Amino acid sequence: MDDCGSNFAQWKNQCLAKMDLSKKGSIDEDIQDVVRFINLSENFFTTSSCSGRIILIDGASDCQDVQKQNCSWLFVTHQMCHKCDVVSGLERSQGDAVFKFEPFVLHVQCKQLQDAQLLHSLAINSGFRNSGITIGKKGKIMMAVRSTHTLEVPVSHKGQQLVDDHYIDFLVEVANQKMQENLRRIKRFYDSLKSAMHPEKLHSEMPDVAEKKSVYKRRRKRAQERSKAALCQNIKENTSSGESDGLDSGLDLFK
Amino acid sequence: MDDCGSNFAQWKNQCLAKMDLSKKGSIDEDIQDVVRFINLSENFFTTSSCSGRIILIDGASDCQDVQKQNCSWLFVTHQMCHKCDVVSGLERSQGDAVFKFEPFVLHVQCKQLQDAQLLHSLAINSGFRNSGITIGKKGKIMMAVRSTHTLEVPVSHKGQQLVDDHYIDFLVEVANQKMQENLRRIKRFYDSLKSAMHPEKLHSEMPDVAEKKSVYKRRRKRAQERSKAALCQNIKENTSSGESDGLDSGLDLFK
């Protein structure tokens, strides 16, 4: 095994052996299968995840700091939400409360750039349009699955509710619709992941699909060859220090 | 010039010669300098941008389609907004209106992966935490600058306003604060871009900074050497087809 492979295996073992330090302390129910599937693959492991959540956060009033330190969570669920939970959370607000829907987020460390590219294309095609690749300072290749599909609504100021109960009803309905759509996208992502990573299994189970997929595979193979040629060319340039055109690559800034 | 270089130059010329097909038809005022600066560099060009906007969108009511086709814009500004504009836009709502703040978005095509990495690190360090790299099927390397810093508030349903005028006041204030913070981040990004791409200019103008920067540069150089070694190793693997572990790279799916 070369250096990169052994580094990756070491990172993976270290990461998966670590305690889950999140507030919740466990992987969210709706993504346990997809997280397990990714971690079973030799070329990937997940470093953090959230299936999607509906959350009511209380921030300091008149705080110009955008990051809003010292926020407290008045209510959070990774499932559909009930109006009563939001209303009772809101009653405890002492600052500026914000009602949010935050969609599925998944960070996956990948062995090779081409693994990250595969995952990225599957994420984009499943509706996670803000997904992207990051390459860290030690050569860590990360793929982040992210969506544009959010809700962020101020609902109290200095502890005073800004909206009426009918509006809370409406918000809960909108957030729950977004949660359902989020779950559909996660399923699409998981299905396409299984299909891309175990095509031979699909072939034996579904002969019709197998026939269609083999045509698809030939097309894909040709595209892949063209793409690999283009990528190799780019990569060749990338490793040649004579091509930097005065740019300081600033690699120490990478997280 | 090799294939990649000539491809990149051709893509750049084609892109910059094209008409601006956006609704607005021109580059937003607050990012004209940063866009011009990027396009003057041999290794980059911008393919789309928005400086950030406050927008009121009217979507079809009872529409389960998340993408909400057939939306109309009731109001949009790339500057701070005034309550009267939002109120008069809202009066024209016939469906489900949503008031949004959408932060700075910039798509930059990069010549080499290391150029995208530089830009990505600058974006992350300027506060654009959802930024990421995409590698397309023809080897196009894109860096997207994106932020988590949004606002998305339902304000009417079937043409009926859901919130009162005091709430609109509050929303306008929050959106304007987000717009100001967005401009601060754009400035930070532009300043760090100028500093990273023309370090010698900074050195001659600011001797103290130059001294500090040269220490910083030595550290950076060491980190860069380590990083390049790690990246080369990854890339070597990436171009070797024998390492795929049964993964189908699915490159034809890339946009």
Coordinates of C-alpha atoms in Angstrom, one line a residue:
Chain A
M1 CA 0.0 0.0 0.0
D2 CA 1.4 3.4 -0.9
D3 CA 1.6 6.4 1.5
C4 CA -1.7 7.9 0.5
G5 CA -3.5 4.6 1.0
S6 CA -2.0 4.0 4.4
N7 CA -2.6 7.6 5.5
F8 CA -6.3 7.3 4.4
A9 CA -6.7 4.0 6.2
Q10 CA -5.2 5.5 9.3
W11 CA -7.4 8.6 9.1
K12 CA -10.4 6.4 8.6
N13 CA -9.6 4.1 11.6
Q14 CA -8.9 7.1 13.9
C15 CA -12.1 8.9 12.8
L16 CA -14.4 5.9 13.2
A17 CA -12.9 4.9 16.6
K18 CA -13.5 8.4 18.0
M19 CA -16.4 9.1 20.3
D20 CA -19.3 11.0 18.7
L21 CA -18.8 14.5 20.2
S22 CA -22.0 16.0 18.8
K23 CA -24.7 17.4 21.1
K24 CA -26.9 14.5 20.2
G25 CA -24.1 11.9 20.5
S26 CA -25.4 9.5 17.7
I27 CA -26.1 9.4 14.0
D28 CA -29.6 10.6 13.1
E29 CA -32.1 7.8 12.4
D30 CA -32.9 8.8 8.8
I31 CA -29.3 8.6 7.6
Q32 CA -28.0 5.6 9.6
D33 CA -28.2 3.4 6.5
V34 CA -26.5 5.8 4.1
V35 CA -23.8 6.6 6.6
R36 CA -23.1 2.9 7.3
F37 CA -23.1 2.2 3.6
I38 CA -20.5 4.9 3.0
N39 CA -18.3 3.8 5.9
L40 CA -18.3 0.2 4.6
S41 CA -16.7 1.4 1.4
E42 CA -12.9 1.3 1.4
N43 CA -12.6 4.7 -0.3
F44 CA -14.8 6.8 1.9
F45 CA -15.7 7.6 5.5
T46 CA -18.0 10.2 7.0
T47 CA -16.7 12.8 9.4
S48 CA -19.9 14.6 10.4
S49 CA -23.6 14.5 9.4
C50 CA -27.1 15.8 10.2
S51 CA -30.2 14.3 8.5
G52 CA -31.9 17.7 8.6
R53 CA -33.5 19.5 11.4
I54 CA -36.2 22.0 12.5
I55 CA -34.8 24.2 15.1
L56 CA -35.7 27.2 17.2
I57 CA -32.6 29.2 18.4
D58 CA -32.5 32.1 20.9
G59 CA -29.8 34.6 20.2
A60 CA -28.7 37.7 22.1
S61 CA -30.8 40.8 21.1
D62 CA -29.0 43.8 19.7
C63 CA -25.9 41.6 19.0
Q64 CA -24.1 42.8 15.9
D65 CA -22.0 39.6 15.9
V66 CA -23.3 37.6 13.0
Q67 CA -22.1 34.3 14.4
K68 CA -24.3 35.0 17.5
Q69 CA -22.2 33.4 20.2
N70 CA -24.1 32.2 23.3
C71 CA -27.2 31.0 21.4
S72 CA -29.5 28.6 23.1
W73 CA -31.6 25.9 21.5
L74 CA -35.3 26.3 22.5
F75 CA -36.4 23.4 20.5
V76 CA -34.9 20.9 18.0
T77 CA -36.2 17.9 16.1
H78 CA -34.9 15.7 13.3
Q79 CA -38.4 14.6 12.4
M80 CA -41.6 16.5 11.5
C81 CA -42.4 19.1 14.1
H82 CA -45.6 19.9 16.1
K83 CA -46.9 23.4 16.6
C84 CA -47.2 22.9 20.4
D85 CA -43.4 22.3 20.7
V86 CA -42.6 25.4 18.7
V87 CA -45.1 27.5 20.7
S88 CA -43.7 26.3 24.1
G89 CA -40.1 26.8 23.0
L90 CA -41.0 30.3 21.9
E91 CA -42.5 31.1 25.3
R92 CA -39.0 30.6 26.8
S93 CA -37.3 33.0 24.4
Q94 CA -35.5 35.9 26.1
G95 CA -33.7 37.3 23.2
D96 CA -34.1 37.1 19.4
A97 CA -35.5 33.7 18.4
V98 CA -35.1 32.3 14.9
F99 CA -37.1 29.4 13.5
K100 CA -35.0 27.4 11.0
F101 CA -35.2 24.4 8.7
E102 CA -31.7 23.1 8.0
P103 CA -31.4 20.4 5.4
F104 CA -29.2 17.3 5.2
V105 CA -25.5 17.9 5.6
L106 CA -22.8 15.2 5.2
H107 CA -19.1 15.5 5.2
V108 CA -17.3 12.6 3.6
Q109 CA -13.5 12.1 3.4
C110 CA -12.5 10.4 0.2
K111 CA -9.4 8.4 -0.7
Q112 CA -9.0 9.9 -4.2
L113 CA -10.1 13.0 -6.1
Q114 CA -12.1 10.8 -8.4
D115 CA -14.0 9.3 -5.5
A116 CA -15.0 12.8 -4.4
Q117 CA -16.1 13.6 -8.0
L118 CA -18.3 10.5 -8.1
L119 CA -20.0 11.5 -4.8
H120 CA -20.3 15.1 -5.8
S121 CA -22.1 14.2 -9.0
L122 CA -24.5 11.9 -7.2
A123 CA -25.2 14.6 -4.6
I124 CA -25.9 17.3 -7.3
N125 CA -28.2 15.0 -9.2
S126 CA -30.1 14.1 -6.1
G127 CA -30.9 17.8 -5.5
F128 CA -28.1 18.8 -3.1
R129 CA -27.0 21.8 -5.3
N130 CA -24.6 23.4 -2.9
S131 CA -22.4 20.4 -2.6
G132 CA -18.6 20.9 -3.1
I133 CA -15.2 19.5 -2.8
T134 CA -12.5 20.7 -0.4
I135 CA -8.8 19.7 -0.4
G136 CA -7.1 20.2 3.0
K137 CA -3.5 21.0 3.8
K138 CA -2.5 17.5 4.5
G139 CA -4.0 16.3 1.2
K140 CA -7.3 15.4 2.9
I141 CA -10.0 15.3 0.2
M142 CA -13.5 16.1 1.6
M143 CA -16.9 16.2 -0.2
A144 CA -19.6 18.2 1.5
V145 CA -23.3 17.4 0.7
R146 CA -25.3 20.6 1.0
S147 CA -28.6 22.0 -0.1
T148 CA -30.1 25.4 -0.9
H149 CA -33.4 24.2 0.6
T150 CA -33.7 26.2 3.9
L151 CA -36.0 28.3 6.0
E152 CA -34.8 31.1 8.3
V153 CA -37.5 33.2 10.1
P154 CA -37.0 35.6 12.9
V155 CA -39.9 35.0 15.4
S156 CA -39.1 37.0 18.5
H157 CA -37.2 40.1 19.5
K158 CA -36.0 40.8 23.1
G159 CA -38.2 37.9 24.2
Q160 CA -41.3 39.3 22.6
Q161 CA -43.1 37.2 19.9
L162 CA -43.2 39.0 16.6
V163 CA -45.8 36.8 14.8
D164 CA -49.2 35.4 15.7
D165 CA -50.2 31.7 16.2
H166 CA -51.7 31.4 12.7
Y167 CA -48.4 32.3 11.3
I168 CA -46.7 29.7 13.5
D169 CA -49.2 27.1 12.1
F170 CA -48.2 28.1 8.5
L171 CA -44.4 28.0 9.3
V172 CA -44.7 24.5 10.9
E173 CA -46.5 23.3 7.7
V174 CA -43.8 24.8 5.4
A175 CA -41.0 23.3 7.5
N176 CA -42.6 19.9 7.5
Q177 CA -43.0 20.0 3.7
K178 CA -39.3 20.9 3.4
M179 CA -38.4 18.0 5.8
Q180 CA -40.4 15.6 3.6
E181 CA -38.7 16.8 0.4
N182 CA -35.3 16.6 2.2
L183 CA -36.0 12.9 3.0
R184 CA -36.9 12.2 -0.7
R185 CA -33.6 13.7 -1.7
I186 CA -31.7 11.7 0.9
K187 CA -33.4 8.5 -0.5
R188 CA -32.5 9.5 -4.1
F189 CA -28.9 10.1 -3.0
Y190 CA -28.7 6.7 -1.2
D191 CA -30.3 4.9 -4.1
S192 CA -27.9 6.4 -6.6
L193 CA -25.0 5.7 -4.3
K194 CA -25.9 2.0 -4.1
S195 CA -26.4 1.8 -7.8
A196 CA -23.1 3.5 -8.6
M197 CA -21.1 1.5 -6.1
H198 CA -22.6 -2.0 -6.7
P199 CA -23.7 -2.0 -10.4
E200 CA -23.2 -5.8 -10.7
K201 CA -25.7 -6.5 -7.9
L202 CA -28.4 -4.4 -9.7
H203 CA -27.6 -6.3 -12.9
S204 CA -28.3 -9.7 -11.5
E205 CA -31.5 -8.6 -9.8
M206 CA -33.0 -6.5 -12.6
P207 CA -32.3 -7.8 -16.1
D208 CA -34.1 -4.9 -17.9
V209 CA -32.3 -2.3 -16.0
A210 CA -29.1 -4.3 -16.5
E211 CA -29.5 -4.1 -20.3
K212 CA -30.2 -0.3 -20.1
K213 CA -27.3 0.2 -17.7
S214 CA -24.8 -1.6 -20.0
V215 CA -25.6 0.8 -22.9
Y216 CA -25.3 3.6 -20.3
K217 CA -22.0 2.2 -19.0
R218 CA -20.5 2.1 -22.5
R219 CA -21.4 5.8 -22.9
R220 CA -20.1 6.5 -19.5
K221 CA -16.9 4.7 -20.2
R222 CA -16.2 6.9 -23.3
A223 CA -17.1 10.1 -21.3
Q224 CA -14.9 8.8 -18.5
E225 CA -11.9 8.3 -20.8
R226 CA -12.3 11.8 -22.2
S227 CA -12.7 13.2 -18.7
K228 CA -9.7 11.4 -17.3
A229 CA -7.6 12.6 -20.2
A230 CA -8.6 16.2 -19.4
L231 CA -8.2 15.8 -15.7
C232 CA -4.8 14.2 -16.0
Q233 CA -3.7 17.1 -18.1
N234 CA -4.9 19.5 -15.4
I235 CA -3.2 17.5 -12.7
K236 CA 0.0 17.3 -14.6
E237 CA 0.0 21.1 -14.7
N238 CA -0.9 21.2 -11.0
T239 CA 2.1 19.2 -9.9
S240 CA 4.5 21.3 -12.0
S241 CA 5.8 24.2 -10.0
G242 CA 7.0 26.0 -13.1
E243 CA 3.4 26.9 -14.0
S244 CA 2.4 29.0 -11.0
D245 CA 2.3 32.4 -12.8
G246 CA 3.3 34.2 -9.6
L247 CA 0.4 32.8 -7.6
D248 CA 1.1 32.0 -4.0
S249 CA -0.8 28.8 -3.4
G250 CA -1.4 29.7 0.3
L251 CA -1.9 26.0 1.1
D252 CA -1.3 26.6 4.8
L253 CA -4.6 28.5 5.0
F254 CA -6.6 25.4 4.2
K255 CA -8.6 23.9 7.0
Chain B
M1 CA 1.3 26.0 -24.3
D2 CA -0.1 22.5 -23.5
D3 CA -3.7 21.3 -24.2
C4 CA -5.0 22.3 -20.8
G5 CA -3.6 25.8 -21.1
S6 CA -4.9 26.4 -24.6
N7 CA -8.4 24.9 -23.6
F8 CA -8.5 27.2 -20.6
A9 CA -7.6 30.3 -22.6
Q10 CA -10.2 29.4 -25.2
W11 CA -12.9 28.9 -22.6
K12 CA -11.9 32.2 -21.0
N13 CA -12.1 34.1 -24.3
Q14 CA -15.4 32.5 -25.2
C15 CA -16.9 33.2 -21.8
L16 CA -15.8 36.8 -21.5
A17 CA -16.9 37.6 -25.1
K18 CA -20.4 36.3 -24.5
M19 CA -23.3 38.6 -23.8
D20 CA -24.5 38.9 -20.2
L21 CA -27.7 36.8 -20.3
S22 CA -28.7 37.5 -16.7
K23 CA -32.0 39.3 -15.9
K24 CA -30.1 42.3 -14.8
G25 CA -27.7 42.2 -17.8
S26 CA -24.6 43.6 -16.0
I27 CA -22.3 42.9 -13.1
D28 CA -23.5 44.1 -9.7
E29 CA -21.9 47.4 -8.6
D30 CA -20.5 46.1 -5.3
I31 CA -18.5 43.4 -7.0
Q32 CA -17.3 45.0 -10.2
D33 CA -13.8 45.5 -8.8
V34 CA -13.3 42.0 -7.5
V35 CA -14.8 40.5 -10.7
R36 CA -12.5 42.6 -12.9
F37 CA -9.5 41.7 -10.7
I38 CA -10.2 38.0 -11.1
N39 CA -10.7 38.3 -14.8
L40 CA -7.4 40.1 -15.2
S41 CA -5.6 37.1 -13.8
E42 CA -4.3 34.6 -16.3
N43 CA -5.5 31.6 -14.2
F44 CA -9.1 32.6 -13.5
F45 CA -12.3 33.9 -15.0
T46 CA -15.8 34.4 -13.5
T47 CA -18.7 32.6 -15.1
S48 CA -21.6 34.1 -13.0
S49 CA -22.0 36.3 -10.0
C50 CA -24.4 38.1 -7.7
S51 CA -23.2 40.6 -5.1
G52 CA -26.1 39.6 -2.8
R53 CA -29.7 40.6 -2.9
I54 CA -32.9 41.2 -1.0
I55 CA -35.8 39.7 -2.9
L56 CA -39.5 39.2 -2.7
I57 CA -40.7 36.2 -4.8
D58 CA -44.3 35.2 -5.5
G59 CA -44.7 31.5 -5.9
A60 CA -47.8 29.4 -6.8
S61 CA -49.9 28.5 -3.8
D62 CA -50.4 24.8 -2.9
C63 CA -47.6 23.9 -5.2
Q64 CA -45.8 20.9 -3.9
D65 CA -43.0 21.4 -6.4
V66 CA -40.0 22.6 -4.4
Q67 CA -38.4 24.4 -7.3
K68 CA -41.6 26.5 -7.7
Q69 CA -41.6 27.1 -11.4
N70 CA -43.5 30.2 -12.6
C71 CA -42.3 32.4 -9.7
S72 CA -42.5 36.1 -10.2
W73 CA -40.2 38.7 -8.6
L74 CA -42.3 41.3 -6.7
F75 CA -39.2 43.3 -5.6
V76 CA -35.4 43.0 -5.8
T77 CA -32.5 45.1 -4.8
H78 CA -28.7 44.6 -4.6
Q79 CA -28.5 47.4 -2.1
M80 CA -30.1 48.1 1.3
C81 CA -33.9 47.9 1.1
H82 CA -36.7 50.3 2.1
K83 CA -39.8 49.1 3.9
C84 CA -42.1 50.9 1.4
D85 CA -40.7 48.8 -1.5
V86 CA -41.3 45.6 0.3
V87 CA -44.9 46.6 1.4
S88 CA -45.8 47.7 -2.2
G89 CA -44.4 44.5 -3.6
L90 CA -46.3 42.4 -1.1
E91 CA -49.6 44.2 -2.1
R92 CA -49.1 42.7 -5.6
S93 CA -48.7 39.1 -4.2
Q94 CA -51.3 36.6 -5.6
G95 CA -49.7 33.4 -4.4
D96 CA -47.2 32.5 -1.7
A97 CA -44.7 35.3 -1.3
V98 CA -41.3 34.7 0.3
F99 CA -38.9 37.5 1.5
K100 CA -35.3 36.4 1.1
F101 CA -31.8 37.7 1.7
E102 CA -29.4 35.8 -0.6
P103 CA -25.7 36.5 0.0
F104 CA -22.8 36.9 -2.5
V105 CA -22.4 34.1 -5.0
L106 CA -19.5 33.9 -7.4
H107 CA -18.5 31.1 -9.8
V108 CA -14.9 31.2 -10.9
Q109 CA -13.3 28.8 -13.5
C110 CA -9.7 28.0 -12.6
K111 CA -6.8 26.9 -14.7
Q112 CA -5.4 24.4 -12.3
L113 CA -6.6 22.6 -9.2
Q114 CA -4.2 24.5 -7.0
D115 CA -5.7 27.8 -8.2
A116 CA -9.1 26.6 -7.1
Q117 CA -7.6 25.6 -3.7
L118 CA -6.1 29.1 -3.2
L119 CA -9.4 30.8 -4.0
H120 CA -11.3 28.3 -1.8
S121 CA -9.1 28.9 1.2
L122 CA -9.5 32.7 0.8
A123 CA -13.3 32.4 0.5
I124 CA -13.6 30.2 3.6
N125 CA -11.3 32.6 5.6
S126 CA -13.4 35.6 4.5
G127 CA -16.6 34.0 5.9
F128 CA -18.0 32.2 2.9
R129 CA -18.2 28.9 4.6
N130 CA -20.3 27.0 2.0
S131 CA -17.7 27.5 -0.8
G132 CA -16.5 24.4 -2.7
I133 CA -14.8 23.1 -5.7
T134 CA -16.4 21.3 -8.7
I135 CA -14.6 19.4 -11.4
G136 CA -16.7 19.0 -14.6
K137 CA -16.7 16.4 -17.2
K138 CA -14.5 18.2 -19.6
G139 CA -11.9 18.8 -16.9
K140 CA -13.4 22.3 -16.1
I141 CA -12.3 23.3 -12.6
M142 CA -14.8 25.6 -10.9
M143 CA -14.8 27.3 -7.5
A144 CA -18.1 28.5 -6.1
V145 CA -18.1 31.2 -3.4
R146 CA -21.1 30.6 -1.2
S147 CA -22.3 31.6 2.3
T148 CA -24.6 30.2 5.0
H149 CA -25.7 33.7 5.7
T150 CA -29.4 33.8 4.6
L151 CA -32.9 34.8 5.4
E152 CA -36.0 33.0 4.0
V153 CA -39.4 34.1 5.4
P154 CA -42.8 33.2 4.1
V155 CA -44.9 36.5 4.1
S156 CA -48.1 35.7 2.2
H157 CA -50.3 32.7 1.4
K158 CA -52.8 32.8 -1.6
G159 CA -52.2 36.5 -1.8
Q160 CA -53.1 37.2 1.8
Q161 CA -50.4 38.9 4.0
L162 CA -49.4 36.6 6.9
V163 CA -47.5 39.1 9.0
D164 CA -48.1 42.7 10.2
D165 CA -46.3 45.9 9.3
H166 CA -44.2 46.0 12.5
Y167 CA -42.8 42.6 11.5
I168 CA -42.0 43.8 8.0
D169 CA -40.1 46.7 9.7
F170 CA -38.1 44.2 11.7
L171 CA -37.4 41.9 8.6
V172 CA -36.1 44.9 6.6
E173 CA -33.7 45.8 9.4
V174 CA -32.4 42.2 9.7
A175 CA -32.0 41.9 5.9
N176 CA -30.1 45.2 5.8
Q177 CA -27.8 44.1 8.6
K178 CA -27.1 40.9 6.7
M179 CA -26.4 42.9 3.5
Q180 CA -23.9 45.1 5.4
E181 CA -22.1 42.0 6.8
N182 CA -22.1 40.5 3.3
L183 CA -20.3 43.6 2.0
R184 CA -17.7 43.3 4.8
R185 CA -17.1 39.7 3.8
I186 CA -16.8 40.6 0.1
K187 CA -14.2 43.3 1.0
R188 CA -12.3 40.8 3.1
F189 CA -12.3 38.4 0.2
Y190 CA -11.2 41.0 -2.3
D191 CA -8.4 42.3 0.1
S192 CA -7.1 38.8 0.7
L193 CA -7.2 38.0 -3.0
K194 CA -5.1 41.1 -3.8
S195 CA -2.7 40.2 -1.0
A196 CA -2.3 36.6 -2.2
M197 CA -2.0 37.4 -5.8
H198 CA 0.3 40.4 -5.6
P199 CA 2.4 39.9 -2.4
E200 CA 5.4 41.8 -3.8
K201 CA 3.3 45.0 -4.2
L202 CA 2.3 44.8 -0.5
H203 CA 5.9 44.3 0.5
S204 CA 7.2 47.5 -1.1
E205 CA 4.3 49.6 0.3
M206 CA 4.2 48.2 3.8
P207 CA 7.7 47.3 5.2
D208 CA 6.3 46.0 8.6
V209 CA 3.8 43.9 6.9
A210 CA 6.5 42.7 4.5
E211 CA 8.7 41.6 7.4
K212 CA 5.8 39.7 9.0
K213 CA 4.8 38.3 5.6
S214 CA 8.2 36.9 4.9
V215 CA 8.2 34.8 8.1
Y216 CA 4.7 33.8 7.2
K217 CA 5.8 32.9 3.6
R218 CA 8.6 30.7 4.9
R219 CA 6.1 28.8 7.1
R220 CA 3.7 28.7 4.2
K221 CA 6.4 27.4 1.8
R222 CA 7.1 24.5 4.2
A223 CA 3.4 23.7 4.6
Q224 CA 3.0 24.0 0.8
E225 CA 5.8 21.5 0.2
R226 CA 4.2 19.0 2.6
S227 CA 0.8 19.6 1.0
K228 CA 2.1 19.3 -2.5
A229 CA 3.7 16.0 -1.7
A230 CA 0.4 14.7 -0.2
L231 CA -1.6 16.0 -3.2
C232 CA 0.8 14.5 -5.7
Q233 CA 0.4 11.2 -4.1
N234 CA -3.4 11.4 -4.3
I235 CA -3.2 12.6 -7.8
K236 CA -0.9 9.8 -8.8
E237 CA -3.5 7.3 -7.5
N238 CA -6.2 9.2 -9.2
T239 CA -4.7 8.8 -12.6
S240 CA -4.1 5.1 -12.1
S241 CA -7.1 3.0 -13.2
G242 CA -5.9 0.0 -11.3
E243 CA -6.9 1.6 -8.0
S244 CA -10.6 2.0 -8.5
D245 CA -11.7 -0.8 -6.0
G246 CA -14.8 -1.6 -8.1
L247 CA -16.0 2.0 -8.0
D248 CA -17.6 3.3 -11.2
S249 CA -16.4 6.9 -11.4
G250 CA -19.6 8.0 -13.2
L251 CA -17.9 11.0 -14.7
D252 CA -20.6 11.5 -17.4
L253 CA -22.9 12.6 -14.6
F254 CA -20.9 15.7 -13.9
K255 CA -22.4 19.0 -15.0

